[in-house]
Short mmCIF file of C-alpha atoms and ligand atoms in Angstrom, two decimals:
data_model
loop_
_atom_site.label_atom_id
_atom_site.label_comp_id
_atom_site.label_asym_id
_atom_site.label_seq_id
_atom_site.Cartn_x
_atom_site.Cartn_y
_atom_site.Cartn_z
CA MET A 1 11.45 -0.47 13.78
CA SER A 2 11.13 -4.19 13.29
CA ILE A 3 7.77 -5.16 11.81
CA LYS A 4 5.35 -7.10 14.04
CA ARG A 5 2.04 -7.16 12.14
CA VAL A 6 1.47 -6.76 8.40
CA LEU A 7 -1.71 -5.85 6.57
CA VAL A 8 -1.75 -7.81 3.32
CA ALA A 9 -3.48 -5.26 1.10
CA ASN A 10 -4.29 -7.59 -1.76
CA ARG A 11 -6.13 -10.77 -2.68
CA GLY A 12 -5.72 -14.20 -4.22
CA GLU A 13 -2.41 -15.69 -5.11
CA VAL A 14 -0.15 -12.80 -4.07
CA ALA A 15 -1.93 -12.47 -0.73
CA VAL A 16 -1.22 -16.16 -0.12
CA ARG A 17 2.44 -15.61 -1.05
CA VAL A 18 2.84 -12.73 1.41
CA LEU A 19 0.97 -14.55 4.19
CA ARG A 20 3.35 -17.48 3.85
CA ALA A 21 6.37 -15.20 4.15
CA CYS A 22 4.91 -13.62 7.30
CA GLN A 23 4.23 -17.00 8.85
CA GLU A 24 7.78 -18.17 8.19
CA LEU A 25 9.15 -14.96 9.71
CA GLY A 26 6.94 -15.33 12.78
CA ILE A 27 5.17 -12.07 11.97
CA GLU A 28 1.43 -11.69 12.39
CA ALA A 29 -0.55 -10.95 9.26
CA VAL A 30 -4.00 -9.55 8.63
CA ALA A 31 -5.74 -10.36 5.34
CA VAL A 32 -8.36 -8.22 3.64
CA TYR A 33 -11.15 -9.35 1.34
CA SER A 34 -14.07 -8.03 -0.64
CA THR A 35 -17.49 -9.64 -0.26
CA ALA A 36 -16.73 -11.60 -3.47
CA ASP A 37 -13.64 -13.10 -1.85
CA GLU A 38 -14.93 -14.51 1.45
CA THR A 39 -14.08 -18.02 0.26
CA SER A 40 -10.71 -17.21 -1.31
CA GLY A 41 -7.75 -19.26 -0.15
CA HIS A 42 -5.96 -16.20 1.15
CA VAL A 43 -8.70 -15.60 3.72
CA ALA A 44 -8.53 -19.21 4.95
CA LEU A 45 -4.76 -18.97 5.34
CA ALA A 46 -4.80 -15.82 7.49
CA GLU A 47 -5.33 -15.94 11.24
CA ARG A 48 -7.25 -12.65 10.87
CA ALA A 49 -9.15 -11.17 7.97
CA VAL A 50 -11.07 -7.93 7.51
CA CYS A 51 -13.83 -7.34 4.97
CA ILE A 52 -13.03 -4.08 3.18
CA GLY A 53 -16.00 -3.66 0.86
CA PRO A 54 -18.01 -4.84 -2.14
CA PRO A 55 -16.68 -6.85 -5.11
CA HIS A 56 -15.68 -3.99 -7.40
CA ALA A 57 -12.03 -3.26 -6.74
CA ALA A 58 -12.64 0.51 -6.75
CA GLU A 59 -14.70 0.03 -3.60
CA SER A 60 -12.43 -2.51 -1.89
CA TYR A 61 -8.87 -3.38 -3.01
CA LEU A 62 -8.39 0.12 -4.48
CA ASP A 63 -10.08 1.99 -1.64
CA ILE A 64 -7.27 3.65 0.29
CA PRO A 65 -9.30 4.79 3.33
CA SER A 66 -10.75 1.27 3.79
CA LEU A 67 -7.32 -0.30 3.69
CA ILE A 68 -5.78 2.23 6.06
CA ALA A 69 -8.70 1.71 8.46
CA ALA A 70 -8.26 -2.07 8.24
CA ALA A 71 -4.57 -1.67 9.11
CA THR A 72 -4.95 0.79 11.97
CA THR A 73 -7.94 -0.90 13.63
CA THR A 74 -6.11 -4.25 13.69
CA GLY A 75 -2.88 -2.81 15.08
CA CYS A 76 -0.73 -3.39 12.02
CA ASP A 77 2.57 -1.54 11.74
CA ALA A 78 3.20 -2.30 8.05
CA VAL A 79 1.36 -2.82 4.77
CA HIS A 80 2.33 -5.14 1.92
CA PRO A 81 0.61 -4.05 -1.31
CA GLY A 82 1.41 -7.17 -3.35
CA TRP A 83 1.23 -6.44 -7.09
CA GLY A 84 -1.48 -4.78 -9.16
CA PHE A 85 -4.13 -2.72 -7.34
CA LEU A 86 -2.28 -0.10 -5.23
CA ALA A 87 1.23 -1.55 -5.42
CA GLU A 88 2.55 1.34 -7.55
CA ASN A 89 0.27 4.06 -6.19
CA SER A 90 2.35 6.73 -4.45
CA GLU A 91 -0.75 8.18 -2.81
CA PHE A 92 -1.28 4.87 -1.04
CA ALA A 93 2.37 4.70 0.01
CA ARG A 94 2.03 8.25 1.40
CA ALA A 95 -1.24 7.44 3.18
CA CYS A 96 0.51 4.51 4.87
CA GLU A 97 3.43 6.65 6.04
CA ASP A 98 1.02 9.40 7.22
CA ASN A 99 -0.63 6.79 9.44
CA ASP A 100 2.62 5.41 10.85
CA LEU A 101 2.33 2.30 8.72
CA SER A 102 5.49 1.20 7.01
CA PHE A 103 4.78 0.69 3.29
CA ILE A 104 6.61 -2.43 2.13
CA GLY A 105 7.95 -0.95 -1.07
CA PRO A 106 9.93 2.02 -2.32
CA ARG A 107 9.47 5.60 -1.16
CA PRO A 108 6.52 7.50 -2.71
CA GLU A 109 8.88 9.88 -4.57
CA THR A 110 10.58 6.89 -6.20
CA ILE A 111 7.24 5.42 -7.25
CA ASP A 112 6.41 8.78 -8.89
CA LEU A 113 9.85 9.13 -10.52
CA MET A 114 9.75 5.69 -12.14
CA GLY A 115 5.98 5.64 -12.72
CA ASP A 116 6.38 8.57 -15.08
CA LYS A 117 8.24 6.93 -17.95
CA VAL A 118 9.72 10.20 -19.23
CA SER A 119 11.19 11.12 -15.86
CA ALA A 120 12.41 7.53 -15.47
CA ARG A 121 14.13 7.69 -18.85
CA ILE A 122 15.78 11.00 -17.96
CA ALA A 123 16.93 9.68 -14.56
CA MET A 124 18.40 6.57 -16.21
CA THR A 125 20.19 8.57 -18.90
CA LYS A 126 21.71 10.71 -16.15
CA ALA A 127 22.95 7.50 -14.51
CA ASP A 128 24.52 6.41 -17.82
CA VAL A 129 21.91 3.66 -18.24
CA SER A 130 20.96 3.67 -21.92
CA GLY A 131 17.40 3.40 -23.03
CA VAL A 132 16.33 2.56 -26.57
CA PRO A 133 17.53 5.35 -28.92
CA GLY A 134 14.92 8.07 -29.10
CA SER A 135 13.87 11.35 -27.53
CA ALA A 136 15.54 12.60 -24.35
CA GLY A 137 12.16 13.42 -22.86
CA GLN A 138 8.62 14.44 -23.76
CA VAL A 139 8.07 15.51 -27.39
CA ASP A 140 5.60 17.57 -29.38
CA LEU A 141 4.74 16.52 -32.94
CA ALA A 142 7.61 18.45 -34.53
CA GLN A 143 10.14 16.97 -32.11
CA ALA A 144 8.67 13.49 -32.63
CA ASN A 145 9.24 13.93 -36.35
CA GLU A 146 12.79 15.08 -35.83
CA GLN A 147 13.57 12.17 -33.48
CA ALA A 148 11.98 9.60 -35.77
CA ARG A 149 14.09 10.80 -38.71
CA GLU A 150 17.17 10.65 -36.54
CA VAL A 151 16.72 7.11 -35.17
CA GLY A 152 14.87 5.78 -38.22
CA PHE A 153 11.43 4.21 -38.63
CA PRO A 154 9.65 2.23 -37.34
CA VAL A 155 9.29 4.13 -34.07
CA LEU A 156 7.07 3.73 -31.05
CA LEU A 157 5.15 6.60 -29.53
CA LYS A 158 4.85 5.81 -25.86
CA ALA A 159 2.71 7.49 -23.22
CA SER A 160 4.75 8.81 -20.32
CA ALA A 161 2.00 7.75 -17.92
CA GLY A 162 1.62 4.34 -19.60
CA GLY A 163 3.82 1.31 -19.14
CA GLY A 164 3.49 -2.44 -19.48
CA GLY A 165 2.44 -1.95 -23.08
CA LYS A 166 -0.40 0.47 -22.32
CA GLY A 167 -0.48 3.63 -24.43
CA MET A 168 1.99 2.46 -27.08
CA ARG A 169 1.68 3.13 -30.81
CA LEU A 170 3.82 1.77 -33.62
CA VAL A 171 4.54 4.18 -36.45
CA GLU A 172 5.91 2.62 -39.64
CA ASP A 173 6.80 5.75 -41.62
CA ALA A 174 6.77 9.56 -41.66
CA ASP A 175 3.35 9.64 -43.37
CA GLY A 176 1.73 7.97 -40.38
CA LEU A 177 3.30 10.05 -37.66
CA ALA A 178 0.95 13.04 -37.34
CA ALA A 179 -2.23 10.95 -37.10
CA ALA A 180 -0.61 8.49 -34.68
CA PHE A 181 0.60 11.34 -32.52
CA GLU A 182 -2.91 12.80 -32.34
CA THR A 183 -4.61 9.54 -31.36
CA ALA A 184 -1.84 8.46 -28.99
CA SER A 185 -1.90 11.71 -27.03
CA ALA A 186 -5.72 11.77 -26.95
CA GLU A 187 -5.77 8.16 -25.72
CA ALA A 188 -3.13 8.91 -23.10
CA GLN A 189 -5.12 11.91 -21.91
CA ALA A 190 -8.30 9.82 -21.66
CA ALA A 191 -6.65 6.81 -20.00
CA PHE A 192 -4.18 8.50 -17.64
CA GLY A 193 -5.14 12.20 -17.52
CA ASN A 194 -1.70 12.95 -18.98
CA ASP A 195 -1.06 13.32 -22.71
CA ALA A 196 2.76 13.38 -22.56
CA LEU A 197 4.44 11.20 -25.21
CA TYR A 198 8.03 10.21 -25.94
CA VAL A 199 9.62 8.46 -28.91
CA GLU A 200 11.77 5.35 -29.16
CA LYS A 201 13.07 3.43 -32.12
CA ALA A 202 10.94 0.28 -32.33
CA LEU A 203 13.17 -2.72 -31.78
CA THR A 204 11.79 -5.68 -33.67
CA ASN A 205 12.91 -9.14 -32.61
CA ALA A 206 13.95 -8.09 -29.14
CA ARG A 207 13.72 -10.14 -26.01
CA HIS A 208 12.30 -8.97 -22.73
CA VAL A 209 14.78 -9.56 -19.95
CA GLU A 210 14.28 -8.05 -16.52
CA VAL A 211 16.65 -7.69 -13.59
CA GLN A 212 15.44 -8.19 -10.02
CA VAL A 213 16.95 -5.81 -7.49
CA LEU A 214 16.70 -5.40 -3.74
CA CYS A 215 18.02 -2.26 -2.05
CA ASP A 216 18.08 -0.98 1.50
CA GLY A 217 18.05 2.75 0.67
CA VAL A 218 21.27 3.36 2.58
CA GLY A 219 23.75 2.17 -0.03
CA GLY A 220 23.12 -1.56 0.00
CA VAL A 221 22.21 -2.90 -3.44
CA LEU A 222 21.69 -6.60 -4.16
CA ILE A 223 21.22 -7.68 -7.78
CA VAL A 224 19.25 -10.89 -7.40
CA GLY A 225 19.33 -12.01 -11.03
CA GLU A 226 17.61 -11.77 -14.40
CA ARG A 227 14.45 -13.32 -15.77
CA GLU A 228 13.46 -14.04 -19.34
CA CYS A 229 9.89 -12.86 -19.93
CA SER A 230 9.46 -12.83 -23.71
CA ILE A 231 6.75 -15.49 -23.84
CA GLN A 232 3.67 -13.34 -23.65
CA ARG A 233 0.48 -12.58 -25.48
CA ARG A 234 -1.02 -9.08 -25.52
CA HIS A 235 1.38 -8.07 -22.75
CA GLN A 236 0.26 -10.96 -20.55
CA LYS A 237 3.20 -13.18 -19.73
CA LEU A 238 2.53 -16.92 -19.89
CA ILE A 239 5.88 -18.54 -19.16
CA GLU A 240 8.97 -17.03 -17.53
CA GLU A 241 12.36 -18.52 -16.84
CA ALA A 242 15.63 -17.84 -15.08
CA PRO A 243 18.37 -17.50 -16.07
CA SER A 244 17.61 -16.07 -19.52
CA PRO A 245 18.86 -18.32 -22.34
CA ALA A 246 19.69 -15.10 -24.23
CA VAL A 247 22.10 -13.72 -21.64
CA SER A 248 25.78 -14.69 -21.79
CA ASP A 249 28.01 -14.40 -18.73
CA ALA A 250 29.56 -11.24 -20.16
CA LEU A 251 26.16 -9.67 -20.85
CA ARG A 252 25.00 -10.65 -17.36
CA ARG A 253 27.99 -8.92 -15.77
CA ASP A 254 27.24 -5.81 -17.80
CA MET A 255 23.52 -5.86 -16.95
CA THR A 256 24.25 -6.45 -13.27
CA GLU A 257 26.65 -3.51 -13.15
CA THR A 258 24.15 -1.32 -15.00
CA ALA A 259 21.29 -2.30 -12.68
CA GLU A 260 23.42 -1.53 -9.66
CA ARG A 261 24.32 1.90 -11.05
CA ALA A 262 20.65 2.60 -11.79
CA CYS A 263 19.59 1.74 -8.24
CA ARG A 264 22.31 3.88 -6.68
CA ALA A 265 21.48 6.85 -8.89
CA ILE A 266 17.89 6.98 -7.65
CA GLY A 267 18.55 5.84 -4.09
CA TYR A 268 16.19 2.94 -4.59
CA GLN A 269 14.74 1.16 -1.58
CA GLY A 270 12.99 -2.21 -1.52
CA ALA A 271 12.43 -4.80 -4.24
CA GLY A 272 12.13 -3.65 -7.83
CA THR A 273 12.60 -4.73 -11.42
CA LEU A 274 14.47 -3.05 -14.24
CA GLU A 275 13.03 -4.05 -17.61
CA PHE A 276 15.35 -4.25 -20.58
CA LEU A 277 15.01 -5.14 -24.22
CA VAL A 278 17.85 -7.36 -25.39
CA ALA A 279 18.67 -7.29 -29.10
CA ASP A 280 21.82 -8.16 -31.03
CA GLY A 281 23.87 -8.65 -27.88
CA ASP A 282 22.96 -5.23 -26.47
CA PHE A 283 20.46 -4.26 -23.81
CA TYR A 284 18.30 -1.17 -23.44
CA PHE A 285 16.41 0.06 -20.39
CA ILE A 286 12.65 0.44 -21.01
CA GLU A 287 10.89 0.70 -17.65
CA MET A 288 11.25 0.08 -13.95
CA ASN A 289 8.56 -1.66 -11.92
CA THR A 290 8.59 -0.49 -8.33
CA ARG A 291 6.93 -3.60 -6.93
CA LEU A 292 7.26 -7.33 -6.41
CA GLN A 293 6.32 -9.10 -9.65
CA VAL A 294 4.16 -12.09 -10.48
CA GLU A 295 7.18 -13.95 -11.89
CA HIS A 296 9.44 -13.39 -8.86
CA PRO A 297 9.49 -17.12 -7.93
CA VAL A 298 11.79 -18.12 -10.80
CA THR A 299 14.37 -15.73 -9.38
CA GLU A 300 13.79 -17.04 -5.86
CA LEU A 301 14.36 -20.62 -6.97
CA VAL A 302 17.62 -20.06 -8.84
CA ALA A 303 18.98 -17.60 -6.28
CA GLY A 304 17.86 -19.61 -3.25
CA PHE A 305 16.55 -16.40 -1.76
CA ASP A 306 13.12 -15.42 -0.40
CA LEU A 307 12.30 -12.03 -1.91
CA VAL A 308 9.16 -11.42 0.11
CA GLN A 309 10.84 -12.13 3.43
CA ALA A 310 13.67 -9.84 2.34
CA GLN A 311 11.19 -7.07 1.41
CA ILE A 312 9.69 -7.26 4.89
CA ALA A 313 13.11 -7.27 6.55
CA ILE A 314 14.25 -4.21 4.56
CA ALA A 315 11.03 -2.32 5.35
CA GLY A 316 11.67 -3.12 9.00
CA GLY A 317 15.04 -1.40 8.84
CA ALA A 318 17.38 -4.27 7.96
CA SER A 319 20.30 -3.56 5.64
CA ILE A 320 21.30 -5.68 2.65
CA SER A 321 24.21 -7.09 4.66
CA ASP A 322 21.66 -8.23 7.28
CA VAL A 323 19.62 -10.20 4.75
CA ARG A 324 22.50 -11.46 2.60
CA SER A 325 26.20 -11.56 3.34
CA GLU A 326 27.52 -12.48 -0.12
CA PRO A 327 26.54 -11.89 -3.76
CA LEU A 328 23.90 -14.22 -5.16
CA ARG A 329 24.64 -16.58 -8.02
CA ALA A 330 22.04 -18.43 -10.03
CA ARG A 331 22.08 -22.19 -9.54
CA GLY A 332 20.23 -24.47 -11.94
CA HIS A 333 17.21 -23.36 -13.92
CA ALA A 334 13.64 -22.36 -13.04
CA ILE A 335 10.51 -22.11 -15.19
CA GLU A 336 7.19 -20.58 -14.19
CA VAL A 337 3.93 -21.40 -15.96
CA ARG A 338 0.92 -19.22 -15.29
CA ILE A 339 -2.36 -21.09 -15.18
CA ASN A 340 -5.18 -18.71 -16.11
CA ALA A 341 -8.92 -19.38 -16.10
CA GLU A 342 -9.18 -18.47 -19.77
CA ASP A 343 -10.31 -20.28 -22.89
CA PRO A 344 -7.48 -20.40 -25.43
CA ALA A 345 -9.95 -21.69 -28.02
CA ASN A 346 -12.12 -18.61 -27.52
CA ASP A 347 -9.56 -15.82 -27.86
CA PHE A 348 -8.43 -16.32 -24.26
CA MET A 349 -11.77 -15.16 -22.92
CA PRO A 350 -11.70 -15.06 -19.11
CA ALA A 351 -13.77 -17.96 -17.78
CA PRO A 352 -14.70 -17.60 -14.11
CA GLY A 353 -16.67 -20.38 -12.46
CA LEU A 354 -16.63 -23.31 -10.06
CA ILE A 355 -13.46 -25.41 -9.78
CA THR A 356 -14.94 -28.91 -9.61
CA ARG A 357 -11.59 -30.68 -9.44
CA PHE A 358 -8.14 -29.46 -8.45
CA VAL A 359 -5.15 -31.74 -8.13
CA PRO A 360 -1.90 -29.77 -7.96
CA PRO A 361 1.34 -31.40 -9.11
CA LEU A 362 3.72 -32.67 -6.45
CA GLY A 363 7.14 -34.26 -6.39
CA PRO A 364 10.74 -33.12 -6.78
CA GLY A 365 11.42 -29.52 -7.68
CA VAL A 366 7.81 -28.37 -7.95
CA ARG A 367 6.32 -25.29 -6.28
CA VAL A 368 2.69 -24.25 -6.66
CA ASP A 369 1.58 -20.75 -5.64
CA THR A 370 -2.20 -20.46 -5.59
CA HIS A 371 -5.27 -19.42 -3.64
CA ILE A 372 -7.62 -21.93 -5.28
CA TYR A 373 -8.88 -25.31 -4.06
CA GLU A 374 -11.43 -27.89 -5.14
CA GLY A 375 -14.90 -26.35 -4.68
CA TYR A 376 -13.60 -22.78 -5.02
CA SER A 377 -15.56 -20.49 -7.26
CA VAL A 378 -13.47 -18.04 -9.32
CA PRO A 379 -15.17 -14.65 -9.06
CA PRO A 380 -15.63 -12.64 -12.27
CA TYR A 381 -14.34 -9.36 -10.83
CA TYR A 382 -10.58 -9.80 -10.81
CA ASP A 383 -7.77 -11.20 -12.96
CA SER A 384 -7.88 -14.75 -14.24
CA LEU A 385 -4.68 -16.07 -12.62
CA LEU A 386 -5.53 -19.34 -10.87
CA ALA A 387 -2.12 -20.68 -9.99
CA LYS A 388 1.54 -20.66 -10.91
CA ILE A 389 3.46 -23.87 -11.37
CA ILE A 390 7.13 -23.16 -10.80
CA VAL A 391 9.79 -25.83 -11.23
CA TRP A 392 13.49 -25.98 -10.54
CA ALA A 393 16.05 -28.42 -11.94
CA GLU A 394 19.80 -28.66 -12.48
CA ASP A 395 19.68 -27.32 -16.03
CA ARG A 396 17.26 -25.97 -18.64
CA PRO A 397 16.41 -29.26 -20.42
CA ARG A 398 15.65 -30.93 -17.09
CA ALA A 399 13.59 -27.95 -15.93
CA THR A 400 11.58 -28.10 -19.17
CA ALA A 401 10.94 -31.83 -18.73
CA ARG A 402 9.94 -31.24 -15.14
CA ALA A 403 7.55 -28.43 -16.08
CA ILE A 404 5.83 -30.69 -18.63
CA ARG A 405 5.64 -33.52 -16.10
CA ALA A 406 4.10 -31.15 -13.53
CA LEU A 407 1.56 -29.80 -16.03
CA ARG A 408 0.52 -33.34 -16.94
CA GLU A 409 -0.05 -34.08 -13.26
CA LEU A 410 -2.11 -30.95 -12.78
CA ARG A 411 -5.87 -31.48 -12.91
CA ILE A 412 -8.23 -28.55 -13.07
CA GLU A 413 -11.84 -29.15 -13.99
CA GLY A 414 -14.80 -26.79 -14.11
CA VAL A 415 -13.14 -23.93 -15.97
CA PRO A 416 -10.97 -23.93 -19.11
CA THR A 417 -7.31 -23.08 -18.49
CA THR A 418 -4.11 -22.21 -20.32
CA ALA A 419 -2.31 -25.35 -19.02
CA GLY A 420 -2.59 -27.36 -22.27
CA LEU A 421 -1.26 -24.47 -24.30
CA ALA A 422 1.69 -24.17 -21.93
CA ILE A 423 2.61 -27.82 -22.61
CA ASP A 424 2.61 -27.06 -26.35
CA ILE A 425 4.88 -24.08 -25.84
CA LEU A 426 7.33 -26.09 -23.71
CA ASN A 427 7.41 -28.79 -26.40
CA HIS A 428 8.00 -26.34 -29.25
CA PRO A 429 11.45 -26.46 -30.92
CA SER A 430 11.84 -22.69 -30.51
CA PHE A 431 11.32 -22.99 -26.78
CA ARG A 432 13.62 -26.01 -26.57
CA GLU A 433 16.35 -24.02 -28.29
CA GLY A 434 15.70 -20.98 -26.14
CA GLU A 435 15.19 -19.05 -29.36
CA TYR A 436 12.20 -16.79 -28.99
CA THR A 437 11.41 -13.08 -28.93
CA THR A 438 8.47 -11.04 -27.63
CA THR A 439 6.47 -11.60 -30.83
CA TRP A 440 7.08 -15.36 -31.03
CA LEU A 441 4.04 -16.65 -29.14
CA GLU A 442 1.57 -14.49 -31.06
CA ASP A 443 3.17 -15.65 -34.32
CA VAL A 444 2.81 -19.37 -33.56
CA VAL A 445 -0.09 -19.60 -31.10
CA SER A 446 -2.75 -20.55 -33.65
CA GLU A 447 -0.61 -23.46 -34.90
CA LEU A 448 -0.02 -25.04 -31.51
CA PRO A 449 -1.75 -28.44 -31.06
CA ALA A 450 -4.11 -27.24 -28.30
CA LEU A 451 -5.52 -24.65 -30.69
CA ALA A 452 -4.87 -26.08 -34.14
CA GLN A 453 -7.92 -28.36 -34.05
CA SER A 454 -10.29 -25.57 -32.99
C1 MV4 B 501 9.35 -1.59 -26.94
C2 MV4 B 501 9.37 -2.59 -27.94
C3 MV4 B 501 10.18 -2.36 -29.02
N1 MV4 B 501 10.90 -1.24 -29.12
N2 MV4 B 501 10.11 -0.51 -27.07
C4 MV4 B 501 5.88 -3.47 -24.28
C5 MV4 B 501 5.68 -3.44 -22.82
C6 MV4 B 501 6.45 -2.27 -22.35
N3 MV4 B 501 7.07 -2.57 -21.10
C7 MV4 B 501 7.41 -1.96 -23.41
N4 MV4 B 501 7.07 -2.79 -24.53
C8 MV4 B 501 7.81 -2.79 -25.67
N5 MV4 B 501 8.61 -1.71 -25.84
C9 MV4 B 501 10.85 -0.33 -28.15
N6 MV4 B 501 11.58 0.79 -28.28
C10 MV4 B 501 8.58 -3.72 -27.76
C11 MV4 B 501 7.79 -3.82 -26.64
C12 MV4 B 501 6.99 -5.00 -26.56
C13 MV4 B 501 7.19 -5.94 -25.58
C14 MV4 B 501 8.13 -5.76 -24.58
C15 MV4 B 501 8.31 -6.67 -23.59
C16 MV4 B 501 7.53 -7.83 -23.59
C17 MV4 B 501 6.61 -8.03 -24.56
C18 MV4 B 501 6.41 -7.09 -25.57
C19 MV4 B 501 5.46 -7.32 -26.55
C20 MV4 B 501 5.28 -6.38 -27.52
C21 MV4 B 501 6.02 -5.23 -27.51
#
């Protein structure tokens, strides 16, 4: 049952993260790479690496037969999907199980249940976990109208097969509903092959707070803590922190209890994240992500708990009591800053290219997760995440000061990055006060010093 060799079915920064966990656990790991990634840091870090195909992800990192073949020919007994690519693909999870490979993640049926946002919403309602007021399930135009009148405009039409902001449409009033319904369902059909829509009241001025869970599938549920993820632009998070400045102790107890109930109701197994909107002291379930997330390190740092090692242990048959004997409590404060190879002065255009200089920050309380190095060339085929700077300190003001110090130490030359913009955000009074919602960054971004002169 215990896992001996893991195929790391991903690339870049997350592959590096998983390889490190394997090394610390004394488990062998096999990396995979496309021909565009031969020089990626994750390949250098692995004792073994298998080329799985050409640069385009559809022919490499998304190619299920190639990945299964890489795992079986190298004698792996488990597969870690990382995030993105196939991490929330139930077909991949099933293909792993069909080939006697343990998929390090939830069961395929759970991926399907929560991947379909209508069935997720219904399952959560059944578990007495409230979503945003709106339709019980899928709606036609007449039902959408009825629901919108009931909860009040503005409403959001959301695609059941969407998620993460994809396939969402804001409707301001009854006059706009019919046209929005038509385009939203057509877009959902084109993008996901599924035109199902549901309706929610649009919460303006909400915060995005997510709860990290880890479950063993046999009754053990560990609520690891919450993260504040409201600082984002076009659904790309830039800065995350834990704990959330918007969550009081009472609210945290309530959210923890709710998250635990949600996990038990669906028999969840593995690491996962429940996303909530927090507004006016209340919280509303919006989605569940059945994977490890990019921002998991802030939770690891305040909880003092290695989520990736725990994922591997659980997949190998360990119970929650094996990986953790007492409840976790957040200690201190953590902030993560994503460093993307993008040009903030040019509408955040992705900017692949040669890294001519890379000096990561060092010193107390600083963690850097990255696959890049000086002389590395960022390929144009994948996402633009270069590195994450994650800091921990005793409290939020000290963590903020430490994050700024770390970003000033960081040197990246050769490609433009989002690092300067991150310093501006951390220095902004709204950030200092912990007073920001999901729309805040887009409202102020053009006035921040790094962009104001351009
Ligand atoms: C919402 C919302 C307001 N009201 N739902 C966007 C991502 C997806 N997970 C759900 N999203 C939202 N759902 C209701 N009923 C606002 C957002 C939203 C958002 C949520 C989290 C983080 C950033 C966001 C940015 C814009 C909109």
